[in-house]
Amino acid sequence: MGYAFSRDDIAYLGSAAATAALTEVGAFALTPASLLADLDKVRRTHGDRTAALVETVRLRRRATAKLAGAGEWLFTDDALQQATPSAVARHRAARLAGRTVHDVTCSIGAELAELARVCPAVIGSDLDAVRLDIAAHNLSGSRNVLLAKADALRPCSTAEVVIADPARRADGRRTHDPAKLQPPLPDLLSAYAGRDLAVKCAPGLDFDRLGWAGEIEVASLDGAVREACLWSPGLAESGVTRRASVLSSTRGPEVLTDADPDEIPEQEPGKFIVDPDGAIVRAGLVRHYAAKHGLWQLDPRIAYLTGDFVPEGVRGFRILDRMEFREKPLRAELHRRECGPLEILTRGVDLDPDALRARLKPRGRQPHTLVVTRIGSAATVFLCATP
């Protein structure tokens, strides 16, 4: 748990005096090794404001890779953890450009900041007064944003689109139960029945059991799956029920839907194994990705793909050998190849990669990758060159 900011803290942190103080505190390292000494020095000058100043500087440093403009923003620890990365929020906002949007769980305004760039009017509401004060500070340069204290389950606007991001923790633990989200997903859907609605949620939800009538989009950023978004039928693309959006900080997005072709051949492994991005796997679009890039599956039930080349910007593993999964001959082959650093990837088999690595005892200098999976009924291992 981070420092518990008060409304008085936020009012102070938005003042000119605090701007100078934050610049001063920003010169300190504030590392685990230096923190006690740094706190003592800051306290001599800033007294009771020390905790708020130090926490703000530390949170801004953490936020830099996640949120645009983080160097001027205010946060709480929980709100920063929950905030949608700017790249993901920007991608979603692009689908809503030109509409009026109400974010009914706006928190500190990370989503609103991107919506305000492309929407004529944006409303943000929340029940947490401190977070609303922070949002007001963070969005002070946006003139088309209105903030209000309101319950997400009590509709209070006529905006064309409603966005919600229910908290994904219950009793202090992360939950994948839609009924335990805050506010509960069933209650949220009921409150906005008939409205155009986009709901951000954990990508680990069981989408098949959810019975969602619109589109489910799973988004990743730089290889990490970030979230799913439920788009109501009025916001969904015609004929699309599943979408994977693979976002990157260095190149344009790759978007796949279940309306794309998914016919792929069934044949022996090619020269490479490709592990598709997690958003593609979670959205159930592995075959669609394979069809787009001229790949095919190692096994129809397993998400690993294979082919004779690797798509641009994707990590692939060049196959050196294929073996039945038996540890003794595998250990001998690794020793023969002077295998040292060993990455182990698994799908469809009950294996602990760390325990297997310890048993295989690689002692050489040559890095290799093992892909252990199930083909048909047999556990199979592919010995690959590490890219």
mmCIF file of C-alpha atoms in Angstrom:
data_model
loop_
_atom_site.group_PDB
_atom_site.id
_atom_site.type_symbol
_atom_site.label_atom_id
_atom_site.label_comp_id
_atom_site.label_asym_id
_atom_site.label_seq_id
_atom_site.Cartn_x
_atom_site.Cartn_y
_atom_site.Cartn_z
ATOM 1 C CA MET A 1 0.000 0.000 0.000
ATOM 2 C CA GLY A 2 1.269 3.465 -0.893
ATOM 3 C CA TYR A 3 0.813 6.760 0.897
ATOM 4 C CA ALA A 4 -2.875 7.665 1.464
ATOM 5 C CA PHE A 5 -3.256 11.079 -0.187
ATOM 6 C CA SER A 6 -5.861 13.475 1.187
ATOM 7 C CA ARG A 7 -7.740 16.189 -0.699
ATOM 8 C CA ASP A 8 -5.564 18.711 1.121
ATOM 9 C CA ASP A 9 -2.464 16.941 -0.239
ATOM 10 C CA ILE A 10 -3.801 17.214 -3.781
ATOM 11 C CA ALA A 11 -4.635 20.896 -3.376
ATOM 12 C CA TYR A 12 -1.082 21.532 -2.141
ATOM 13 C CA LEU A 13 0.555 19.410 -4.867
ATOM 14 C CA GLY A 14 -1.189 21.484 -7.521
ATOM 15 C CA SER A 15 0.220 24.754 -6.165
ATOM 16 C CA ALA A 16 3.216 26.717 -7.405
ATOM 17 C CA ALA A 17 4.990 26.094 -4.102
ATOM 18 C CA ALA A 18 4.665 22.342 -4.587
ATOM 19 C CA THR A 19 5.978 22.559 -8.163
ATOM 20 C CA ALA A 20 9.245 24.000 -6.852
ATOM 21 C CA ALA A 21 9.331 21.478 -3.995
ATOM 22 C CA LEU A 22 8.776 18.535 -6.369
ATOM 23 C CA THR A 23 11.653 19.725 -8.543
ATOM 24 C CA GLU A 24 13.849 19.814 -5.456
ATOM 25 C CA VAL A 25 12.778 16.354 -4.264
ATOM 26 C CA GLY A 26 13.225 15.011 -7.792
ATOM 27 C CA ALA A 27 16.970 15.542 -7.433
ATOM 28 C CA PHE A 28 17.146 12.847 -4.732
ATOM 29 C CA ALA A 29 17.793 9.215 -5.687
ATOM 30 C CA LEU A 30 14.995 7.822 -3.461
ATOM 31 C CA THR A 31 16.305 4.285 -3.909
ATOM 32 C CA PRO A 32 15.851 1.604 -1.245
ATOM 33 C CA ALA A 33 19.455 2.187 -0.164
ATOM 34 C CA SER A 34 19.145 5.982 0.077
ATOM 35 C CA LEU A 35 15.501 6.424 1.045
ATOM 36 C CA LEU A 36 15.883 6.882 4.810
ATOM 37 C CA ALA A 37 18.648 9.462 4.424
ATOM 38 C CA ASP A 38 16.755 11.216 1.611
ATOM 39 C CA LEU A 39 13.567 11.377 3.697
ATOM 40 C CA ASP A 40 15.480 12.936 6.574
ATOM 41 C CA LYS A 41 16.878 15.665 4.295
ATOM 42 C CA VAL A 42 13.500 16.415 2.690
ATOM 43 C CA ARG A 43 11.765 16.496 6.072
ATOM 44 C CA ARG A 44 14.102 19.242 7.308
ATOM 45 C CA THR A 45 12.784 21.561 4.598
ATOM 46 C CA HIS A 46 9.243 20.376 3.949
ATOM 47 C CA GLY A 47 8.097 18.905 7.252
ATOM 48 C CA ASP A 48 4.646 17.297 7.106
ATOM 49 C CA ARG A 49 4.542 17.588 3.308
ATOM 50 C CA THR A 50 7.480 15.181 2.943
ATOM 51 C CA ALA A 51 5.496 11.963 2.441
ATOM 52 C CA ALA A 52 3.224 13.479 -0.222
ATOM 53 C CA LEU A 53 6.154 15.009 -2.105
ATOM 54 C CA VAL A 54 8.344 11.907 -2.032
ATOM 55 C CA GLU A 55 5.494 9.581 -2.996
ATOM 56 C CA THR A 56 4.552 11.831 -5.905
ATOM 57 C CA VAL A 57 8.104 11.874 -7.256
ATOM 58 C CA ARG A 58 8.386 8.095 -6.951
ATOM 59 C CA LEU A 59 5.009 7.520 -8.618
ATOM 60 C CA ARG A 60 5.878 9.860 -11.490
ATOM 61 C CA ARG A 61 9.067 7.913 -12.110
ATOM 62 C CA ARG A 62 7.133 4.654 -12.218
ATOM 63 C CA ALA A 63 4.483 6.132 -14.494
ATOM 64 C CA THR A 64 6.863 7.405 -17.169
ATOM 65 C CA ALA A 65 6.838 4.188 -19.218
ATOM 66 C CA LYS A 66 3.076 3.758 -18.888
ATOM 67 C CA LEU A 67 1.447 7.159 -19.238
ATOM 68 C CA ALA A 68 2.073 10.117 -21.514
ATOM 69 C CA GLY A 69 2.656 13.329 -19.591
ATOM 70 C CA ALA A 70 3.393 11.449 -16.357
ATOM 71 C CA GLY A 71 6.051 13.983 -15.362
ATOM 72 C CA GLU A 72 3.354 16.569 -14.576
ATOM 73 C CA TRP A 73 0.602 14.278 -13.300
ATOM 74 C CA LEU A 74 -0.502 13.294 -9.819
ATOM 75 C CA PHE A 75 -1.257 9.717 -8.778
ATOM 76 C CA THR A 76 -2.035 7.333 -5.978
ATOM 77 C CA ASP A 77 -0.284 3.980 -5.909
ATOM 78 C CA ASP A 78 -3.471 1.988 -6.536
ATOM 79 C CA ALA A 79 -4.680 4.345 -9.239
ATOM 80 C CA LEU A 80 -1.379 4.115 -11.108
ATOM 81 C CA GLN A 81 -1.475 0.319 -10.995
ATOM 82 C CA GLN A 82 -5.025 0.319 -12.352
ATOM 83 C CA ALA A 83 -4.551 3.033 -14.978
ATOM 84 C CA THR A 84 -4.826 2.040 -18.618
ATOM 85 C CA PRO A 85 -1.527 2.580 -20.475
ATOM 86 C CA SER A 86 -1.738 5.600 -22.752
ATOM 87 C CA ALA A 87 -1.073 3.545 -25.892
ATOM 88 C CA VAL A 88 -4.002 1.225 -25.120
ATOM 89 C CA ALA A 89 -6.331 4.100 -24.191
ATOM 90 C CA ARG A 90 -5.329 5.953 -27.379
ATOM 91 C CA HIS A 91 -6.107 2.870 -29.474
ATOM 92 C CA ARG A 92 -9.568 2.597 -27.918
ATOM 93 C CA ALA A 93 -10.245 6.330 -28.218
ATOM 94 C CA ALA A 94 -9.616 6.136 -31.961
ATOM 95 C CA ARG A 95 -12.696 3.899 -32.282
ATOM 96 C CA LEU A 96 -14.804 6.533 -30.504
ATOM 97 C CA ALA A 97 -13.527 9.639 -32.259
ATOM 98 C CA GLY A 98 -16.215 12.278 -32.835
ATOM 99 C CA ARG A 99 -18.643 10.947 -30.199
ATOM 100 C CA THR A 100 -19.542 12.222 -26.758
ATOM 101 C CA VAL A 101 -18.241 9.775 -24.145
ATOM 102 C CA HIS A 102 -18.869 9.309 -20.415
ATOM 103 C CA ASP A 103 -16.240 7.371 -18.433
ATOM 104 C CA VAL A 104 -18.236 6.333 -15.352
ATOM 105 C CA THR A 105 -15.173 5.017 -13.463
ATOM 106 C CA CYS A 106 -12.733 7.727 -14.508
ATOM 107 C CA SER A 107 -10.300 7.522 -11.555
ATOM 108 C CA ILE A 108 -7.308 9.841 -12.192
ATOM 109 C CA GLY A 109 -8.186 10.492 -15.844
ATOM 110 C CA ALA A 110 -5.829 8.280 -17.863
ATOM 111 C CA GLU A 111 -8.615 7.240 -20.252
ATOM 112 C CA LEU A 112 -10.145 10.704 -20.357
ATOM 113 C CA ALA A 113 -6.859 12.272 -21.463
ATOM 114 C CA GLU A 114 -6.851 10.236 -24.683
ATOM 115 C CA LEU A 115 -10.597 10.593 -25.295
ATOM 116 C CA ALA A 116 -10.330 14.378 -24.932
ATOM 117 C CA ARG A 117 -7.958 14.491 -27.917
ATOM 118 C CA VAL A 118 -10.506 13.044 -30.371
ATOM 119 C CA CYS A 119 -13.982 13.541 -28.848
ATOM 120 C CA PRO A 120 -15.939 16.811 -28.808
ATOM 121 C CA ALA A 121 -17.085 16.371 -25.195
ATOM 122 C CA VAL A 122 -16.005 13.961 -22.469
ATOM 123 C CA ILE A 123 -17.487 13.354 -19.016
ATOM 124 C CA GLY A 124 -15.653 11.624 -16.189
ATOM 125 C CA SER A 125 -17.261 10.492 -12.955
ATOM 126 C CA ASP A 126 -16.146 8.571 -9.892
ATOM 127 C CA LEU A 127 -17.113 8.141 -6.248
ATOM 128 C CA ASP A 128 -13.592 8.787 -4.947
ATOM 129 C CA ALA A 129 -13.203 12.517 -4.251
ATOM 130 C CA VAL A 130 -9.400 12.320 -4.054
ATOM 131 C CA ARG A 131 -9.161 10.658 -7.459
ATOM 132 C CA LEU A 132 -11.515 13.239 -8.935
ATOM 133 C CA ASP A 133 -9.300 16.024 -7.571
ATOM 134 C CA ILE A 134 -6.301 14.295 -9.144
ATOM 135 C CA ALA A 135 -8.167 13.951 -12.461
ATOM 136 C CA ALA A 136 -8.975 17.666 -12.376
ATOM 137 C CA HIS A 137 -5.254 18.423 -11.990
ATOM 138 C CA ASN A 138 -4.175 15.936 -14.666
ATOM 139 C CA LEU A 139 -6.738 17.215 -17.186
ATOM 140 C CA SER A 140 -6.465 20.917 -16.393
ATOM 141 C CA GLY A 141 -5.362 21.639 -19.956
ATOM 142 C CA SER A 142 -8.393 19.918 -21.534
ATOM 143 C CA ARG A 143 -11.349 22.275 -21.944
ATOM 144 C CA ASN A 144 -13.804 19.657 -23.244
ATOM 145 C CA VAL A 145 -13.815 17.515 -20.063
ATOM 146 C CA LEU A 146 -16.444 17.683 -17.331
ATOM 147 C CA LEU A 147 -15.864 15.886 -14.011
ATOM 148 C CA ALA A 148 -18.528 14.871 -11.496
ATOM 149 C CA LYS A 149 -18.886 12.752 -8.380
ATOM 150 C CA ALA A 150 -21.363 10.001 -9.241
ATOM 151 C CA ASP A 151 -22.130 6.312 -8.769
ATOM 152 C CA ALA A 152 -21.313 4.268 -11.878
ATOM 153 C CA LEU A 153 -24.519 2.261 -11.398
ATOM 154 C CA ARG A 154 -26.726 5.391 -11.528
ATOM 155 C CA PRO A 155 -26.755 6.752 -15.103
ATOM 156 C CA CYS A 156 -26.456 10.529 -15.008
ATOM 157 C CA SER A 157 -25.676 11.618 -18.581
ATOM 158 C CA THR A 158 -26.965 11.233 -22.112
ATOM 159 C CA ALA A 159 -23.505 10.743 -23.647
ATOM 160 C CA GLU A 160 -23.486 8.667 -26.821
ATOM 161 C CA VAL A 161 -21.039 6.136 -25.377
ATOM 162 C CA VAL A 162 -20.419 4.922 -21.827
ATOM 163 C CA ILE A 163 -17.015 3.513 -20.801
ATOM 164 C CA ALA A 164 -16.444 1.614 -17.555
ATOM 165 C CA ASP A 165 -13.453 -0.051 -15.933
ATOM 166 C CA PRO A 166 -14.654 -2.098 -12.931
ATOM 167 C CA ALA A 167 -12.014 -2.706 -10.254
ATOM 168 C CA ARG A 168 -10.652 -6.225 -10.598
ATOM 169 C CA ARG A 169 -9.987 -6.909 -6.935
ATOM 170 C CA ALA A 170 -12.324 -8.389 -4.331
ATOM 171 C CA ASP A 171 -11.382 -8.851 -0.674
ATOM 172 C CA GLY A 172 -7.849 -7.695 -1.539
ATOM 173 C CA ARG A 173 -7.389 -10.335 -4.242
ATOM 174 C CA ARG A 174 -7.570 -10.178 -8.025
ATOM 175 C CA THR A 175 -10.773 -11.759 -9.266
ATOM 176 C CA HIS A 176 -11.931 -13.177 -12.596
ATOM 177 C CA ASP A 177 -15.530 -13.497 -11.412
ATOM 178 C CA PRO A 178 -17.635 -10.861 -13.249
ATOM 179 C CA ALA A 179 -20.047 -10.682 -10.298
ATOM 180 C CA LYS A 180 -17.224 -9.741 -7.893
ATOM 181 C CA LEU A 181 -15.900 -6.810 -9.893
ATOM 182 C CA GLN A 182 -16.498 -3.323 -8.477
ATOM 183 C CA PRO A 183 -19.038 -2.401 -9.669
ATOM 184 C CA PRO A 184 -20.253 -5.938 -10.507
ATOM 185 C CA LEU A 185 -20.343 -6.511 -14.262
ATOM 186 C CA PRO A 186 -23.932 -7.860 -14.341
ATOM 187 C CA ASP A 187 -25.154 -4.750 -12.475
ATOM 188 C CA LEU A 188 -23.214 -2.473 -14.815
ATOM 189 C CA LEU A 189 -24.664 -4.110 -17.924
ATOM 190 C CA SER A 190 -28.152 -3.844 -16.455
ATOM 191 C CA ALA A 191 -27.720 -0.159 -15.583
ATOM 192 C CA TYR A 192 -26.775 0.712 -19.176
ATOM 193 C CA ALA A 193 -28.973 -1.741 -21.057
ATOM 194 C CA GLY A 194 -29.663 -0.442 -24.543
ATOM 195 C CA ARG A 195 -26.773 2.073 -24.405
ATOM 196 C CA ASP A 196 -23.567 1.912 -26.414
ATOM 197 C CA LEU A 197 -21.137 0.570 -23.831
ATOM 198 C CA ALA A 198 -17.439 -0.349 -23.678
ATOM 199 C CA VAL A 199 -16.277 -2.211 -20.568
ATOM 200 C CA LYS A 200 -12.628 -2.812 -19.786
ATOM 201 C CA CYS A 201 -11.972 -6.061 -17.935
ATOM 202 C CA ALA A 202 -9.297 -8.633 -17.169
ATOM 203 C CA PRO A 203 -8.203 -10.753 -20.146
ATOM 204 C CA GLY A 204 -8.496 -13.837 -17.933
ATOM 205 C CA LEU A 205 -12.298 -13.758 -17.878
ATOM 206 C CA ASP A 206 -14.029 -16.817 -19.332
ATOM 207 C CA PHE A 207 -15.469 -15.111 -22.385
ATOM 208 C CA ASP A 208 -17.421 -18.159 -23.574
ATOM 209 C CA ARG A 209 -19.319 -18.352 -20.282
ATOM 210 C CA LEU A 210 -19.904 -14.609 -20.291
ATOM 211 C CA GLY A 211 -22.286 -14.896 -23.245
ATOM 212 C CA TRP A 212 -21.430 -11.413 -24.517
ATOM 213 C CA ALA A 213 -23.552 -10.413 -27.505
ATOM 214 C CA GLY A 214 -21.144 -7.839 -28.936
ATOM 215 C CA GLU A 215 -17.411 -7.862 -29.638
ATOM 216 C CA ILE A 216 -14.621 -8.887 -27.265
ATOM 217 C CA GLU A 217 -11.265 -7.246 -27.967
ATOM 218 C CA VAL A 218 -8.049 -8.382 -26.289
ATOM 219 C CA ALA A 219 -5.184 -5.886 -26.388
ATOM 220 C CA SER A 220 -1.479 -6.348 -25.725
ATOM 221 C CA LEU A 221 1.306 -3.783 -25.560
ATOM 222 C CA ASP A 222 4.932 -4.645 -26.288
ATOM 223 C CA GLY A 223 4.244 -8.352 -25.809
ATOM 224 C CA ALA A 224 2.278 -8.129 -22.543
ATOM 225 C CA VAL A 225 -1.487 -8.736 -22.550
ATOM 226 C CA ARG A 226 -3.039 -5.674 -20.926
ATOM 227 C CA GLU A 227 -6.797 -6.024 -20.970
ATOM 228 C CA ALA A 228 -9.965 -7.119 -22.689
ATOM 229 C CA CYS A 229 -12.667 -4.701 -23.766
ATOM 230 C CA LEU A 230 -16.318 -5.650 -24.195
ATOM 231 C CA TRP A 231 -17.896 -3.612 -26.992
ATOM 232 C CA SER A 232 -21.702 -3.607 -27.056
ATOM 233 C CA PRO A 233 -23.369 -4.559 -30.367
ATOM 234 C CA GLY A 234 -23.850 -0.927 -31.394
ATOM 235 C CA LEU A 235 -20.090 -0.330 -31.171
ATOM 236 C CA ALA A 236 -18.961 -3.658 -32.618
ATOM 237 C CA GLU A 237 -17.847 -4.074 -36.202
ATOM 238 C CA SER A 238 -20.381 -5.970 -38.277
ATOM 239 C CA GLY A 239 -19.659 -9.695 -38.296
ATOM 240 C CA VAL A 240 -16.942 -9.456 -35.638
ATOM 241 C CA THR A 241 -17.218 -11.082 -32.205
ATOM 242 C CA ARG A 242 -13.490 -11.446 -31.381
ATOM 243 C CA ARG A 243 -10.611 -9.032 -31.987
ATOM 244 C CA ALA A 244 -6.919 -9.093 -31.077
ATOM 245 C CA SER A 245 -5.052 -5.793 -31.088
ATOM 246 C CA VAL A 246 -1.290 -6.177 -30.859
ATOM 247 C CA LEU A 247 0.113 -2.759 -29.963
ATOM 248 C CA SER A 248 3.743 -1.716 -29.958
ATOM 249 C CA SER A 249 5.763 1.280 -28.790
ATOM 250 C CA THR A 250 7.963 1.048 -31.883
ATOM 251 C CA ARG A 251 5.689 0.095 -34.782
ATOM 252 C CA GLY A 252 2.075 0.244 -35.888
ATOM 253 C CA PRO A 253 -0.623 -2.033 -34.465
ATOM 254 C CA GLU A 254 -1.576 -5.418 -35.849
ATOM 255 C CA VAL A 255 -5.293 -6.125 -35.633
ATOM 256 C CA LEU A 256 -6.987 -9.456 -36.285
ATOM 257 C CA THR A 257 -10.663 -10.416 -36.058
ATOM 258 C CA ASP A 258 -12.662 -13.602 -36.339
ATOM 259 C CA ALA A 259 -13.982 -12.307 -39.658
ATOM 260 C CA ASP A 260 -10.505 -12.776 -41.171
ATOM 261 C CA PRO A 261 -9.661 -16.006 -43.058
ATOM 262 C CA ASP A 262 -8.552 -18.944 -40.912
ATOM 263 C CA GLU A 263 -7.822 -21.695 -43.447
ATOM 264 C CA ILE A 264 -4.351 -23.161 -42.859
ATOM 265 C CA PRO A 265 -2.672 -26.362 -44.049
ATOM 266 C CA GLU A 266 -1.980 -29.430 -41.928
ATOM 267 C CA GLN A 267 1.620 -30.501 -42.512
ATOM 268 C CA GLU A 268 4.898 -31.316 -40.827
ATOM 269 C CA PRO A 269 6.758 -28.635 -38.845
ATOM 270 C CA GLY A 270 8.582 -26.016 -40.886
ATOM 271 C CA LYS A 271 11.961 -24.474 -40.132
ATOM 272 C CA PHE A 272 10.746 -22.265 -37.271
ATOM 273 C CA ILE A 273 8.387 -22.288 -34.301
ATOM 274 C CA VAL A 274 6.451 -19.080 -33.648
ATOM 275 C CA ASP A 275 4.787 -18.315 -30.316
ATOM 276 C CA PRO A 276 1.910 -15.924 -31.139
ATOM 277 C CA ASP A 277 1.317 -12.791 -29.095
ATOM 278 C CA GLY A 278 -0.782 -13.394 -25.995
ATOM 279 C CA ALA A 279 -3.615 -11.178 -27.264
ATOM 280 C CA ILE A 280 -3.999 -13.447 -30.289
ATOM 281 C CA VAL A 281 -4.057 -16.549 -28.103
ATOM 282 C CA ARG A 282 -6.528 -15.092 -25.564
ATOM 283 C CA ALA A 283 -8.844 -13.917 -28.352
ATOM 284 C CA GLY A 284 -8.837 -17.373 -29.944
ATOM 285 C CA LEU A 285 -7.418 -16.104 -33.237
ATOM 286 C CA VAL A 286 -4.333 -18.310 -33.601
ATOM 287 C CA ARG A 287 -5.522 -19.836 -36.887
ATOM 288 C CA HIS A 288 -6.408 -16.405 -38.261
ATOM 289 C CA TYR A 289 -2.923 -15.118 -37.444
ATOM 290 C CA ALA A 290 -1.391 -18.217 -39.047
ATOM 291 C CA ALA A 291 -3.433 -17.767 -42.222
ATOM 292 C CA LYS A 292 -2.402 -14.131 -42.490
ATOM 293 C CA HIS A 293 1.312 -14.931 -42.208
ATOM 294 C CA GLY A 294 1.565 -18.236 -44.088
ATOM 295 C CA LEU A 295 2.046 -20.349 -40.958
ATOM 296 C CA TRP A 296 0.364 -23.477 -39.636
ATOM 297 C CA GLN A 297 -0.105 -25.199 -36.288
ATOM 298 C CA LEU A 298 2.128 -27.846 -34.774
ATOM 299 C CA ASP A 299 -1.079 -29.416 -33.458
ATOM 300 C CA PRO A 300 -4.694 -28.232 -33.943
ATOM 301 C CA ARG A 301 -5.203 -27.970 -30.165
ATOM 302 C CA ILE A 302 -1.968 -26.105 -29.364
ATOM 303 C CA ALA A 303 -1.244 -22.404 -29.933
ATOM 304 C CA TYR A 304 2.334 -22.866 -31.195
ATOM 305 C CA LEU A 305 2.728 -22.124 -34.902
ATOM 306 C CA THR A 306 5.345 -23.192 -37.398
ATOM 307 C CA GLY A 307 6.533 -22.153 -40.825
ATOM 308 C CA ASP A 308 9.561 -21.540 -42.993
ATOM 309 C CA PHE A 309 9.994 -17.902 -41.963
ATOM 310 C CA VAL A 310 9.167 -15.657 -39.010
ATOM 311 C CA PRO A 311 6.841 -12.632 -39.386
ATOM 312 C CA GLU A 312 8.554 -9.273 -39.005
ATOM 313 C CA GLY A 313 8.847 -8.064 -35.428
ATOM 314 C CA VAL A 314 7.977 -11.480 -33.961
ATOM 315 C CA ARG A 315 10.239 -13.798 -31.998
ATOM 316 C CA GLY A 316 10.742 -17.185 -33.670
ATOM 317 C CA PHE A 317 12.836 -20.227 -32.869
ATOM 318 C CA ARG A 318 14.826 -22.060 -35.545
ATOM 319 C CA ILE A 319 14.341 -25.819 -35.124
ATOM 320 C CA LEU A 320 17.577 -27.779 -34.746
ATOM 321 C CA ASP A 321 16.128 -31.142 -33.763
ATOM 322 C CA ARG A 322 12.875 -32.861 -32.834
ATOM 323 C CA MET A 323 12.737 -35.602 -30.223
ATOM 324 C CA GLU A 324 10.284 -37.642 -28.230
ATOM 325 C CA PHE A 325 10.220 -36.115 -24.786
ATOM 326 C CA ARG A 326 12.440 -38.366 -22.669
ATOM 327 C CA GLU A 327 14.806 -36.684 -20.263
ATOM 328 C CA LYS A 328 17.826 -39.000 -20.468
ATOM 329 C CA PRO A 329 18.398 -38.789 -24.253
ATOM 330 C CA LEU A 330 17.478 -35.072 -24.161
ATOM 331 C CA ARG A 331 20.106 -34.451 -21.488
ATOM 332 C CA ALA A 332 22.691 -36.293 -23.575
ATOM 333 C CA GLU A 333 21.851 -34.252 -26.683
ATOM 334 C CA LEU A 334 22.111 -30.980 -24.783
ATOM 335 C CA HIS A 335 25.514 -31.975 -23.420
ATOM 336 C CA ARG A 336 26.656 -32.988 -26.905
ATOM 337 C CA ARG A 337 25.700 -29.543 -28.177
ATOM 338 C CA GLU A 338 27.448 -27.860 -25.216
ATOM 339 C CA CYS A 339 24.174 -26.267 -24.167
ATOM 340 C CA GLY A 340 24.458 -23.658 -21.411
ATOM 341 C CA PRO A 341 21.772 -20.967 -20.959
ATOM 342 C CA LEU A 342 18.512 -22.833 -21.558
ATOM 343 C CA GLU A 343 15.081 -21.288 -22.150
ATOM 344 C CA ILE A 344 12.181 -23.725 -21.822
ATOM 345 C CA LEU A 345 8.742 -23.023 -23.287
ATOM 346 C CA THR A 346 5.803 -25.379 -22.683
ATOM 347 C CA ARG A 347 2.212 -25.776 -23.855
ATOM 348 C CA GLY A 348 -0.131 -28.713 -23.466
ATOM 349 C CA VAL A 349 2.160 -30.585 -21.055
ATOM 350 C CA ASP A 350 2.324 -30.575 -17.274
ATOM 351 C CA LEU A 351 5.902 -29.474 -16.726
ATOM 352 C CA ASP A 352 7.725 -27.051 -14.438
ATOM 353 C CA PRO A 353 10.388 -25.440 -16.693
ATOM 354 C CA ASP A 354 12.641 -24.543 -13.748
ATOM 355 C CA ALA A 355 12.530 -28.058 -12.321
ATOM 356 C CA LEU A 356 13.187 -29.570 -15.766
ATOM 357 C CA ARG A 357 16.143 -27.250 -16.327
ATOM 358 C CA ALA A 358 17.633 -28.333 -12.999
ATOM 359 C CA ARG A 359 17.307 -32.000 -13.965
ATOM 360 C CA LEU A 360 18.809 -31.483 -17.432
ATOM 361 C CA LYS A 361 21.873 -29.762 -15.890
ATOM 362 C CA PRO A 362 23.107 -27.766 -18.910
ATOM 363 C CA ARG A 363 26.776 -26.918 -18.347
ATOM 364 C CA GLY A 364 28.041 -25.537 -21.638
ATOM 365 C CA ARG A 365 28.168 -22.058 -23.132
ATOM 366 C CA GLN A 366 25.838 -22.266 -26.114
ATOM 367 C CA PRO A 367 22.324 -20.840 -25.508
ATOM 368 C CA HIS A 368 19.401 -22.976 -26.676
ATOM 369 C CA THR A 369 15.617 -23.008 -26.387
ATOM 370 C CA LEU A 370 13.448 -26.048 -25.747
ATOM 371 C CA VAL A 371 9.832 -26.012 -26.897
ATOM 372 C CA VAL A 372 8.012 -28.833 -25.159
ATOM 373 C CA THR A 373 4.482 -29.482 -26.367
ATOM 374 C CA ARG A 374 1.974 -32.162 -27.252
ATOM 375 C CA ILE A 375 1.536 -33.323 -30.817
ATOM 376 C CA GLY A 376 -1.310 -35.766 -31.049
ATOM 377 C CA SER A 377 -1.039 -37.881 -27.903
ATOM 378 C CA ALA A 378 2.743 -37.668 -27.564
ATOM 379 C CA ALA A 379 4.832 -35.160 -25.631
ATOM 380 C CA THR A 380 7.394 -33.787 -28.071
ATOM 381 C CA VAL A 381 10.409 -31.554 -27.596
ATOM 382 C CA PHE A 382 11.906 -29.259 -30.218
ATOM 383 C CA LEU A 383 15.496 -28.223 -29.647
ATOM 384 C CA CYS A 384 15.859 -24.726 -31.090
ATOM 385 C CA ALA A 385 18.453 -22.034 -31.542
ATOM 386 C CA THR A 386 17.805 -19.100 -29.198
ATOM 387 C CA PRO A 387 17.075 -15.991 -31.324
#
